[in-house]
Tab-separated table of C-alpha atoms in Angstrom:
chain	number	residue	atom	x	y	z
A	1320	MET	CA	-0.080	-0.006	0.058
A	1321	ALA	CA	2.933	2.400	0.836
A	1322	ARG	CA	4.227	1.936	-2.611
A	1323	LEU	CA	1.233	2.890	-4.337
A	1324	ARG	CA	1.239	6.146	-2.200
A	1325	VAL	CA	4.926	6.896	-3.431
A	1326	ARG	CA	3.828	6.159	-7.045
A	1327	ASN	CA	0.802	8.662	-6.807
A	1328	LYS	CA	3.307	11.061	-4.967
A	1329	ILE	CA	5.784	10.809	-7.682
A	1330	LEU	CA	3.173	11.151	-10.478
A	1331	GLU	CA	1.721	14.423	-8.810
A	1332	ALA	CA	4.997	15.929	-8.424
A	1333	VAL	CA	6.097	15.240	-12.086
A	1334	GLY	CA	2.753	16.273	-13.458
A	1335	MET	CA	2.896	19.501	-11.512
A	1336	PHE	CA	6.345	20.211	-12.746
A	1337	MET	CA	5.234	19.347	-16.437
A	1338	LEU	CA	2.427	21.733	-15.984
A	1339	GLU	CA	4.594	24.388	-14.768
A	1340	LYS	CA	6.830	24.211	-17.900
A	1341	GLY	CA	3.618	24.085	-19.957
A	1342	LYS	CA	4.295	20.428	-21.770
A	1343	VAL	CA	4.639	17.052	-21.716
A	1344	LEU	CA	8.452	16.629	-20.993
A	1345	SER	CA	10.450	13.656	-22.566
A	1346	LYS	CA	12.707	11.815	-20.125
A	1347	HIS	CA	15.616	13.650	-22.019
A	1348	GLU	CA	14.102	17.070	-21.549
A	1349	TYR	CA	13.123	16.305	-17.840
A	1350	ASP	CA	16.879	15.463	-17.326
A	1351	GLU	CA	17.769	18.857	-18.458
A	1352	TYR	CA	16.154	20.529	-15.571
A	1353	ALA	CA	18.261	18.636	-13.340
A	1354	ASN	CA	18.560	21.263	-10.691
A	1355	GLU	CA	14.774	22.060	-10.691
A	1356	VAL	CA	12.918	18.777	-10.759
A	1357	PRO	CA	11.146	17.520	-7.703
A	1358	ILE	CA	12.026	13.965	-8.190
A	1359	ALA	CA	15.079	12.651	-10.041
A	1360	SER	CA	14.013	10.636	-13.266
A	1361	GLY	CA	15.991	7.618	-11.891
A	1362	MET	CA	13.711	7.391	-8.789
A	1363	ALA	CA	10.443	7.850	-11.156
A	1364	LEU	CA	11.852	4.986	-13.515
A	1365	ASN	CA	12.498	2.835	-10.398
A	1366	HIS	CA	8.758	2.827	-9.837
A	1367	PHE	CA	7.362	2.925	-13.456
A	1368	GLY	CA	9.991	1.069	-15.349
A	1369	SER	CA	9.920	3.499	-18.506
A	1370	TRP	CA	9.156	7.149	-19.038
A	1371	SER	CA	6.404	6.093	-21.256
A	1372	ARG	CA	4.587	4.070	-18.490
A	1373	LEU	CA	4.899	7.126	-16.253
A	1374	THR	CA	3.174	9.564	-18.591
A	1375	THR	CA	0.447	6.866	-19.520
A	1376	THR	CA	-0.343	6.343	-15.757
A	1377	LEU	CA	-0.245	10.234	-15.218
A	1378	GLU	CA	-2.977	10.340	-17.750
A	1379	GLY	CA	-5.010	7.668	-16.103
A	1380	SER	CA	-4.596	8.694	-12.637
A	1381	PHE	CA	-4.381	12.383	-12.732
A	1382	PRO	CA	-6.726	13.348	-15.715
A	1383	VAL	CA	-7.334	16.838	-14.566
A	1384	ILE	CA	-3.704	17.638	-14.458
A	1385	TRP	CA	-2.965	15.889	-17.687
A	1386	LYS	CA	-5.934	17.879	-19.576
A	1387	GLU	CA	-4.299	21.253	-18.244
A	1388	ILE	CA	-1.071	20.154	-19.588
A	1389	GLN	CA	-2.472	19.450	-22.751
A	1390	GLU	CA	-4.244	22.730	-22.968
A	1391	ALA	CA	-1.007	24.426	-21.947
A	1392	MET	CA	0.730	22.675	-25.034
A	1393	ASN	CA	-2.165	23.659	-27.295
A	1394	PRO	CA	-3.334	27.080	-26.750
A	1395	PRO	CA	-6.696	28.225	-28.320
A	1396	PRO	CA	-5.611	29.940	-31.860
A	1397	PRO	CA	-5.568	33.646	-31.653
A	1398	PRO	CA	-8.845	35.657	-32.624
A	1399	ALA	CA	-9.026	36.171	-36.336
A	1400	PRO	CA	-7.719	39.870	-37.305
A	1401	THR	CA	-10.696	42.154	-37.823
A	1402	PRO	CA	-10.539	42.998	-41.752
A	1403	LYS	CA	-9.555	46.544	-42.575
A	1404	PRO	CA	-12.160	48.680	-44.199
A	1405	LYS	CA	-11.600	49.157	-47.644
A	1406	PRO	CA	-10.642	52.715	-48.821
A	1407	LYS	CA	-13.147	54.491	-50.523
A	1408	PRO	CA	-12.281	55.151	-54.173
A	1409	ALA	CA	-11.449	58.754	-55.141
A	1410	VAL	CA	-14.307	60.495	-56.524
A	1411	LYS	CA	-13.147	61.534	-60.135
A	1412	THR	CA	-14.487	64.810	-61.224
A	1413	PRO	CA	-15.498	65.244	-64.746
A	1414	ALA	CA	-12.942	66.878	-66.840
A	1415	VAL	CA	-13.968	70.157	-68.060
A	1416	LYS	CA	-13.071	71.090	-71.973
A	1417	LYS	CA	-11.821	74.601	-72.228
A	1418	GLU	CA	-13.284	76.268	-75.225
A	1419	SER	CA	-11.006	77.673	-77.791
A	1420	LYS	CA	-11.159	81.341	-78.672
A	1421	ASP	CA	-10.853	80.608	-82.352
A	1422	GLU	CA	-14.699	79.802	-82.798
């Protein structure tokens, strides 16, 4: 029973760290944050065996955290730009013919 509690604490800590970074991290990316991580990747792998099993278990055990990570990875698209009004065409004045004095 204690092992299950430890696994859940590891999942929660890793999930919150991924949420803080805004994406699902691979093991390599997670290891790059060596001084910031709450739990070493080796400790997590001792309990889960592989990084993919850890992320799959995170998805199933903590769906709220997983959904928030997915939303952070795929932010909603920005609103469409408002169309610029078309400039009004310049009003052309009719050309006035000058009368010649010879007539």
